Coordinates of C-alpha atoms and ligand atoms in Angstrom, one line a residue:
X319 CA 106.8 124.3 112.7
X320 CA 104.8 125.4 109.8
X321 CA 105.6 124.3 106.8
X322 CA 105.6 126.3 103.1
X323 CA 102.5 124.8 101.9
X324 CA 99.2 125.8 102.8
X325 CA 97.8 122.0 102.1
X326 CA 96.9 119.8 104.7
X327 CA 100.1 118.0 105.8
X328 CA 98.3 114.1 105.5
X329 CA 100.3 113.4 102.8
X330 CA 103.9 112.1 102.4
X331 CA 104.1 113.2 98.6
X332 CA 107.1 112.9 96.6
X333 CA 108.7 116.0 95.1
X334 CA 107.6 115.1 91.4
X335 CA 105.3 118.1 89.2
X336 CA 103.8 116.1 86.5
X337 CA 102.9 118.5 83.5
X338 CA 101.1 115.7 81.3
X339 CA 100.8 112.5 80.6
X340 CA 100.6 110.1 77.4
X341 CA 99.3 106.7 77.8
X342 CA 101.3 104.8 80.1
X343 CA 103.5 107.8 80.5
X344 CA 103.7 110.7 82.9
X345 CA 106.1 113.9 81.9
X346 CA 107.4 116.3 84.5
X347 CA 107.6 120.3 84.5
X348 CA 111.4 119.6 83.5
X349 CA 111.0 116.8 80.7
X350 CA 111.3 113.7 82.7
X351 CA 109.2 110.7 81.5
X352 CA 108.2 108.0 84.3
X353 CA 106.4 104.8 83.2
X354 CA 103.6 105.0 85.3
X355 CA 102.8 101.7 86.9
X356 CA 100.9 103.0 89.8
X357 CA 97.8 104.5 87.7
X358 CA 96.8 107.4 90.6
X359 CA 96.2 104.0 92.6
X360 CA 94.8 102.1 90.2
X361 CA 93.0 104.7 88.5
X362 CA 94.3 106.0 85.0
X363 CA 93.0 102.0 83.8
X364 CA 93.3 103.8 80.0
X365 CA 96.0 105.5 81.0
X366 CA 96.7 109.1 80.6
X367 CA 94.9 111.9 77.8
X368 CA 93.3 108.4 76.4
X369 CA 91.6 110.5 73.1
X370 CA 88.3 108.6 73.5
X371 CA 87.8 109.5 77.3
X372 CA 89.3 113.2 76.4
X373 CA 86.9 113.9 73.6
X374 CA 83.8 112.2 75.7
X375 CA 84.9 114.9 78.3
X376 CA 85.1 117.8 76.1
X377 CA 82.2 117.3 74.1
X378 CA 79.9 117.1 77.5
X379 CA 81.6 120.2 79.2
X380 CA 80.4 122.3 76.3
X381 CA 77.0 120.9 76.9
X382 CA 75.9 120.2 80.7
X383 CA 77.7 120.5 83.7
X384 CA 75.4 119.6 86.4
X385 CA 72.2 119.7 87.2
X386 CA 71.3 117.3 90.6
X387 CA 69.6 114.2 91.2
X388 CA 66.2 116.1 91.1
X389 CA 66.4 115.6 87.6
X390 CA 67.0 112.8 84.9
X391 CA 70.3 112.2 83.7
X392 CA 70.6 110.4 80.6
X393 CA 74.2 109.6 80.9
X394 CA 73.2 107.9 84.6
X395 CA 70.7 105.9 83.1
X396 CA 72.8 104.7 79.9
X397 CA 76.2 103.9 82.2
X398 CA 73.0 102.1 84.6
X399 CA 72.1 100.1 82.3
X400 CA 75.5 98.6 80.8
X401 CA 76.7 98.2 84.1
X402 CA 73.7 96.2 85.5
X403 CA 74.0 94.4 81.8
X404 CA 77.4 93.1 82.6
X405 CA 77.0 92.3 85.8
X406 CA 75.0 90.6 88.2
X407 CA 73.1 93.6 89.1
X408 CA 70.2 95.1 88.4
X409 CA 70.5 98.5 89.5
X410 CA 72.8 100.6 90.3
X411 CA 73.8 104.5 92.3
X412 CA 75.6 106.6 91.3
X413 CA 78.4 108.0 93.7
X414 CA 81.7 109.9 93.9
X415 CA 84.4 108.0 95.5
X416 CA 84.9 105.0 96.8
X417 CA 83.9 105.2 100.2
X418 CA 81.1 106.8 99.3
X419 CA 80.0 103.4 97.2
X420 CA 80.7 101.2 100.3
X421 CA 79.0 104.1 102.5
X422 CA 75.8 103.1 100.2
X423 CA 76.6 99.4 100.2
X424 CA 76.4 99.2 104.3
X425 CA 73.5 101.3 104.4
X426 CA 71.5 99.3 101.8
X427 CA 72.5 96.1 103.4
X428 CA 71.3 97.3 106.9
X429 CA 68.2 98.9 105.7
X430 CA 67.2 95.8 103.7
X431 CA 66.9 94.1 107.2
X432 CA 65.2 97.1 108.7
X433 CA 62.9 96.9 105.9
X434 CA 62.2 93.0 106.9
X435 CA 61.2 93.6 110.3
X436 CA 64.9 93.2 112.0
X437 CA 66.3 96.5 112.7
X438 CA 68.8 95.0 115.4
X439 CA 70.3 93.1 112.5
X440 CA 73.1 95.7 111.3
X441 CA 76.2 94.3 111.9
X442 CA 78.8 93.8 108.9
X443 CA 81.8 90.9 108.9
X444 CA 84.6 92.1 107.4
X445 CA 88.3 90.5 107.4
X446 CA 91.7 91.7 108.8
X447 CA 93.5 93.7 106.0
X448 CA 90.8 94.9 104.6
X449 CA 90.5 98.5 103.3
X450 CA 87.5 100.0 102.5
X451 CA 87.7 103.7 102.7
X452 CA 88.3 106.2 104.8
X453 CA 84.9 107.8 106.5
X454 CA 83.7 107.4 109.8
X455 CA 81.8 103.7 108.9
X456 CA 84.6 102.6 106.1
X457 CA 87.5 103.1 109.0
X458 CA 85.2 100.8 111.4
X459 CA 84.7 98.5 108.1
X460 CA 88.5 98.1 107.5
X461 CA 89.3 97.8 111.3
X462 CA 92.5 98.5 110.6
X463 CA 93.8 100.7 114.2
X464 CA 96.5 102.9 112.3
X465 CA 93.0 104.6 110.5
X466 CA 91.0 104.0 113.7
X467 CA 93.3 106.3 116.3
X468 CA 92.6 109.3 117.4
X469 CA 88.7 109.6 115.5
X470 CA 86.7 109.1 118.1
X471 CA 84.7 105.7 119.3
X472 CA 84.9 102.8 116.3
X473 CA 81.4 102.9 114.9
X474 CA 79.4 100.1 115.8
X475 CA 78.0 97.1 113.9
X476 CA 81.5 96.0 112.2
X477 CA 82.7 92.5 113.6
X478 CA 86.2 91.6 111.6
X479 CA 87.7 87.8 111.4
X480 CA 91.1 87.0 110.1
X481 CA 90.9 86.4 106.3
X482 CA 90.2 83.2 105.2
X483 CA 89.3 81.6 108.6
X484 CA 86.2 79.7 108.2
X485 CA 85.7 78.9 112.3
X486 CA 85.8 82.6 113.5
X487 CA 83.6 83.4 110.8
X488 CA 81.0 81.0 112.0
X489 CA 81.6 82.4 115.9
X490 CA 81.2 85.8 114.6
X491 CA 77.8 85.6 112.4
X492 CA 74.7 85.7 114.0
X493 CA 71.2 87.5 114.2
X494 CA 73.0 90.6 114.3
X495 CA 74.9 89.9 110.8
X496 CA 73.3 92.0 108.4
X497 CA 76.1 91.4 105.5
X498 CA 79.8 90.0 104.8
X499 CA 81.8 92.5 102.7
X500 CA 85.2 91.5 101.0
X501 CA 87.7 92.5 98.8
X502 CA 88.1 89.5 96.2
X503 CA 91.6 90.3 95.8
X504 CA 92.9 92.8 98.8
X505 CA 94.8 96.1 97.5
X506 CA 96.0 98.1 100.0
X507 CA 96.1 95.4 102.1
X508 CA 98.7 93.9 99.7
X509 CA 97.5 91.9 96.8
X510 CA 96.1 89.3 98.7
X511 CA 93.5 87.1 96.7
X512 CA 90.7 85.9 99.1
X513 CA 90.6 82.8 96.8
X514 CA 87.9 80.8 94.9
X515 CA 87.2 78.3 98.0
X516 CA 86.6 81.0 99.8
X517 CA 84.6 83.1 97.9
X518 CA 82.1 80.1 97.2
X519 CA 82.0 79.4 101.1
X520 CA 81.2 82.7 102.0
X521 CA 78.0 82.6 99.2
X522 CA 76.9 79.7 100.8
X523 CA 77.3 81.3 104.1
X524 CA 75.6 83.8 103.4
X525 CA 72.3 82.1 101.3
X526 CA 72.0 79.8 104.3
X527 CA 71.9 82.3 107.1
X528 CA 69.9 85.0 105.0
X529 CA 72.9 87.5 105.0
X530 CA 73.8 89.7 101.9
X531 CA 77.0 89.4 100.1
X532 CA 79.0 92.7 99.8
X533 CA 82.2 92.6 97.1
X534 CA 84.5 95.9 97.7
X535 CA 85.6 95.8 93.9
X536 CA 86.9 99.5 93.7
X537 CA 90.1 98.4 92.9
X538 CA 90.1 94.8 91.3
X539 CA 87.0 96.2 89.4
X540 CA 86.4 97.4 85.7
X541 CA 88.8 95.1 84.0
X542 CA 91.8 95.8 86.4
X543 CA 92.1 91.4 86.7
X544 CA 91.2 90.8 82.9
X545 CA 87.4 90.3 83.4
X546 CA 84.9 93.1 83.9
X547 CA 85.2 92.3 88.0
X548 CA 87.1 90.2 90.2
X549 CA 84.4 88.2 91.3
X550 CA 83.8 86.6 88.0
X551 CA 87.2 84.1 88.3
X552 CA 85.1 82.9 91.5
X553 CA 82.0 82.4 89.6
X554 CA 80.1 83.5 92.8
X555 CA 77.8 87.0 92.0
X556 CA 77.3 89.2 95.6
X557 CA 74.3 91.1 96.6
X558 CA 75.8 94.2 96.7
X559 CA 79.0 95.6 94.9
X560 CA 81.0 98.7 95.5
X561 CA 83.0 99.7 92.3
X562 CA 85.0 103.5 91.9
X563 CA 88.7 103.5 90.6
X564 CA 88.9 102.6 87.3
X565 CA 85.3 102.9 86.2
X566 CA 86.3 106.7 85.9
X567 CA 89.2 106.4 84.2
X568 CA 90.6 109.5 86.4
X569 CA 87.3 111.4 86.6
X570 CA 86.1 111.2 90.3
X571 CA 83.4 108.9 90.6
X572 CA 82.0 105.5 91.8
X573 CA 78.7 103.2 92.1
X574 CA 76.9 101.0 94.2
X575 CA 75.5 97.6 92.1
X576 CA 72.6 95.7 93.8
X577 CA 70.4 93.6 93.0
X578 CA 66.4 94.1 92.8
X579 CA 65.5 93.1 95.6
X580 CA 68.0 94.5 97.8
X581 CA 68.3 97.7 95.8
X582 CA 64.4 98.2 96.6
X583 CA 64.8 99.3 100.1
X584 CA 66.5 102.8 99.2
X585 CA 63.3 104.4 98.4
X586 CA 63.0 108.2 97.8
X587 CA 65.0 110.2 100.6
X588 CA 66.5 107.4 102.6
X589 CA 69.8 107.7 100.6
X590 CA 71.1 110.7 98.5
X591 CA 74.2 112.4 96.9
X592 CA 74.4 116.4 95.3
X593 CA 77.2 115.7 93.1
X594 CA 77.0 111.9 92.6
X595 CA 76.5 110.9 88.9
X596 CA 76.8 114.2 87.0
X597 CA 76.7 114.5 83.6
X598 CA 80.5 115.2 83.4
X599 CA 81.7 112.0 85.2
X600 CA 78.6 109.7 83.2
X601 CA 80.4 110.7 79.8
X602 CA 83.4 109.8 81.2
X603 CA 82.4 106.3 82.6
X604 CA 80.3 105.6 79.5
X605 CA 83.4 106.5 77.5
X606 CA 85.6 103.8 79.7
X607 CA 82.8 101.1 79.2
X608 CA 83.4 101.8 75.5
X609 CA 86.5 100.8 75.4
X610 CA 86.7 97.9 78.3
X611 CA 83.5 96.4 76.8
X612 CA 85.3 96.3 73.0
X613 CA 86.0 92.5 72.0
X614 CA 89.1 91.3 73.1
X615 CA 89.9 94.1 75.9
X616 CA 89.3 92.0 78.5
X617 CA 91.4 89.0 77.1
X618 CA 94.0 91.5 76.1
X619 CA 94.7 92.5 80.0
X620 CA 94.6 88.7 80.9
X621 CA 96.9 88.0 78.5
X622 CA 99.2 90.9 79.0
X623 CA 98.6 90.2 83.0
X624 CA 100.3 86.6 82.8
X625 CA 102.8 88.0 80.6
X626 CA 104.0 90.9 83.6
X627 CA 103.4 88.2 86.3
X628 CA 105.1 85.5 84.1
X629 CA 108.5 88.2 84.0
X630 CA 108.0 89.6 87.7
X631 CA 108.6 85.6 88.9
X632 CA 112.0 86.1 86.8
X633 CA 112.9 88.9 88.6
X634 CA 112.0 87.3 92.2
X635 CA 114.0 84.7 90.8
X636 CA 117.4 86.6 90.0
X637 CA 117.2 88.8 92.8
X638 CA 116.3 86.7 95.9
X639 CA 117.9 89.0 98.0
X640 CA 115.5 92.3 97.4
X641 CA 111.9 90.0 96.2
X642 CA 110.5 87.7 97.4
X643 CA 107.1 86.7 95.7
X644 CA 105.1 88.1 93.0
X645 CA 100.9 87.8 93.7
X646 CA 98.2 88.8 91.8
X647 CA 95.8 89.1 89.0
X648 CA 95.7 90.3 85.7
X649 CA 97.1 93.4 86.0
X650 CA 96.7 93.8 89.9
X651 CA 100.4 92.4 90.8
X652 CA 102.4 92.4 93.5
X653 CA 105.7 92.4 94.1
X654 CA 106.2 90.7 98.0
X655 CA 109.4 92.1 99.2
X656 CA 112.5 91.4 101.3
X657 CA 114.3 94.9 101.7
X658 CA 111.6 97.6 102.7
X659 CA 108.5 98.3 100.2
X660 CA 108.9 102.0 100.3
X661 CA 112.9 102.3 99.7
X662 CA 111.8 99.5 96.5
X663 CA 109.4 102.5 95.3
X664 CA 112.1 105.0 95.3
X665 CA 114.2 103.1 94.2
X666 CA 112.1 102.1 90.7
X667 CA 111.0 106.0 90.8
X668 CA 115.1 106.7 90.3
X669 CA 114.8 104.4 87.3
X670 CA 112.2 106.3 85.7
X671 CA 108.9 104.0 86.9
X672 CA 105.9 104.9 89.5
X673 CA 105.0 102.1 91.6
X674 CA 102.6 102.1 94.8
X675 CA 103.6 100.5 98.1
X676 CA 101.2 98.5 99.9
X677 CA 100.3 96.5 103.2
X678 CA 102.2 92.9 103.7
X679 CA 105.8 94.6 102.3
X680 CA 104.5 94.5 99.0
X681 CA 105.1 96.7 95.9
X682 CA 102.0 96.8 93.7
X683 CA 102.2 97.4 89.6
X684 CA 99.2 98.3 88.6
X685 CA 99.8 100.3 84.5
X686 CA 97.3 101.2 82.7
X687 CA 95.3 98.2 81.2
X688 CA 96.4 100.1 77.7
X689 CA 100.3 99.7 78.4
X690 CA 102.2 97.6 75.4
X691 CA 104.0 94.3 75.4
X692 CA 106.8 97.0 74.5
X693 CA 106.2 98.9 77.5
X694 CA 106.0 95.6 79.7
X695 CA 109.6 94.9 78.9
X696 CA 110.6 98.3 79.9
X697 CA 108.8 97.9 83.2
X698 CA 111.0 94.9 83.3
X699 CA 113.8 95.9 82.5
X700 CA 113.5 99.2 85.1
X701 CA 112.8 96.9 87.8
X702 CA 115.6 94.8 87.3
X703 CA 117.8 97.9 87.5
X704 CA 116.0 99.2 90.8
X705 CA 116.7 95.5 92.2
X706 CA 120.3 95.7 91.0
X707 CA 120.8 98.8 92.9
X708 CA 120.2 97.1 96.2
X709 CA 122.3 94.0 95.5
X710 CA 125.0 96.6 94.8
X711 CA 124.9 98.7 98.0
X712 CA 124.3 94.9 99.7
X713 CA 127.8 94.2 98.6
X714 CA 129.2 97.6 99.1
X715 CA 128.2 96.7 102.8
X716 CA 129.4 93.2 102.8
X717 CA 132.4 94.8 101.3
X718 CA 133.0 97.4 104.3
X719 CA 132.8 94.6 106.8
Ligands
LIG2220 C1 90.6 102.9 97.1 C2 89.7 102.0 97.8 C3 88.6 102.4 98.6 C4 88.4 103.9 98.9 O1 88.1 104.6 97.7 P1 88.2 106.2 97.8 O2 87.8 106.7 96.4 O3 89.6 106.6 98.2 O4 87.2 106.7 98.9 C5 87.8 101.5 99.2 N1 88.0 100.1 99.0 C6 89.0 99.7 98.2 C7 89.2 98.2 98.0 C8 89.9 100.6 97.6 O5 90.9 100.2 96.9

């Protein structure tokens, strides 16, 4: 059967047309305003037509477009150098997506070795749940089969443990082990932190044993936790970091952090992008740095994050029957729950709020790192109501018995 649209059918959209949208806010064709507290996956982190990102944007498309990597870009250099600033980095690609920043990640980790003498040292530990894109090498790094199927042989050098499990990870590492990548917090996967413990152990593991560290922060990155990334609760800095997500604040980009050393080994024509870095997506990330890097930002989406979690436990706790747990940090949260994920979405979606389902049953609410201690209540309070509707058509059934 063919179907009306001429689009690829790989996704299960819902029926909503947004026209615009206005901070936390997204309007449809018709009028209808949804409190967006998915972020176009974690995305929108300043929220929608944010005036700083859309005069950033306008001011550079009357300028420069593109021009390639064969040539400086000042904006690449600037957003280079804040970024290595407040990080652990010291340099840093420029890509377009997320993939495409663990795509350089793996490669720079394997050629690193290459570089020492040890080509046969390539493979990359990764941990079950993981999601780290969706190329040929970022379906073999996540593991997970439902990407796998149907795309040919896995590609080789990806060895994956269960999260957290310290004995398979010392069966699996050897001289092969080129790197360890991991999500500090998981996102598909369902909000599931990786914790400090482990974090630390996997550092050590990795100094000890001469592997690289690889942190997969494209989602808990760029504020999204309430610091600058993830890894920083952990106190323990990787060798490698993937960002993409929020750092564009809905422009399509991302970025590969390294330090020195390992950076070194991409030397002219090993690695490359056409698009990557262009002047239009370095205004825009330049013009989210502005605004994440502003005193107090940070603290604000701590703050604001134990607030949401904080009120989400209250929910859990009145309605025992639809959630179960809330996870999370800052505002990365997850809502853990009893009746099905997906029917919990459309459910909040009929009470006016946009939520993204995850792995593990969970719902995750990521807003905007912009939305109001107004707004939170509101989330709240159309939660509650998406909750009630379950307990109601629980007791309808109970009822009909
Ligand atoms: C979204 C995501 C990716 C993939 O990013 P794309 O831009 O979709 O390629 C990889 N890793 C993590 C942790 C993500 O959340």
């Amino acid at each position: 059967m063919t179907s009306a649209s001429s689009l690829f059918g790989n996704y299960a959209r819902s029926n909503l047309e947004f026209d615009h949208g206005e901070g936390v806010w997204l309007v449809t064709n018709d009028g209808r305003r949804f409190l967006d507290c998915g972020s176009g996956i974690a995305v929108n982190a300043l929220g929608h037509s944010h005036p700083h990102l859309v005069s950033a944007l306008k001011e550079q498309a009357e300028k420069l477009w593109h021009v390639s990597n064969l040539h400086k870009v000042p904006g690449q250099e600037k957003l280079g150098e804040r970024l290595a600033a407040s990080s652990f980095a010291d340099k840093v690609l420029m890509v377009n997506s997320g993939a495409e920043a663990m795509e350089a990640c793996i490669k720079a980790a394997r050629r690193y070795h290459y570089d020492r003498g040890n080509p046969e040292r390539f493979h990359i530990v990764t941990f079950e749940g993981a999601f780290h894109g969706r190329t040929i090498a970022t379906i073999a790094a996540g593991g997970q089969e439902k990407y796998l199927e149907g795309f040919g042989p896995k590609a080789p050098g990806f060895d994956q443990v269960p999260a957290g499990d310290l004995e398979a990870l010392a069966a699996i590492i050897g001289p092969q082990t080129a790197a360890i990548a991991i999500e500090p917090i998981q996102g598909e996967g369902g909000i599931r932190e990786q914790g400090t413990d482990f974090l630390r152990h996997l550092r050590k593991l990795c100094d000890d044993n001469g592997i690289l560290l690889i942190f997969d922060e494209i989602q808990t990155g760029v504020g999204r936790t309430g610091k600058l990334f993830a890894h920083e609760w952990a106190g323990v800095a990787p060798d490698l970091m993937a960002i993409a997500k929020g750092i564009g604040g809905g422009f399509p980009m991302g970025a590969c952090l390294a330090t020195e050393e390992v950076a070194a080994c991409l030397t002219p024509g090993t690695h490359g992008t056409t698009f990557g870095g262009n002047p239009l997506a370095m205004a825009v990330g330049n013009a989210v740095l502005d605004v994440v890097l502003e005193d107090g930002f940070l603290e604000q989406v701590e703050r604001k994050g134990l607030l949401l979690k904080q009120k989400l436990a209250g929910l859990v706790d009145t309605h025992p029957q639809v959630l179960a747990e809330v996870r999370g940090k800052g505002l990365l949260l997850g809502l853990k729950c009893v009746v099905p994920a997906g029917e919990f979405v459309a459910a909040a979606r009929e009470h006016g709020l946009l939520a993204v389902p995850a792995g593990d049953n969970v719902v995750r609410i990521i807003p905007p790192l912009t939305i109001t201690e107004e707004e939170l209540s509101e989330v709240v309070t159309r939660l509650d109501a998406a909750a009630s509707t379950f307990e109601k058509s629980q007791s309808l059934e109970g009822a009909a018995e």
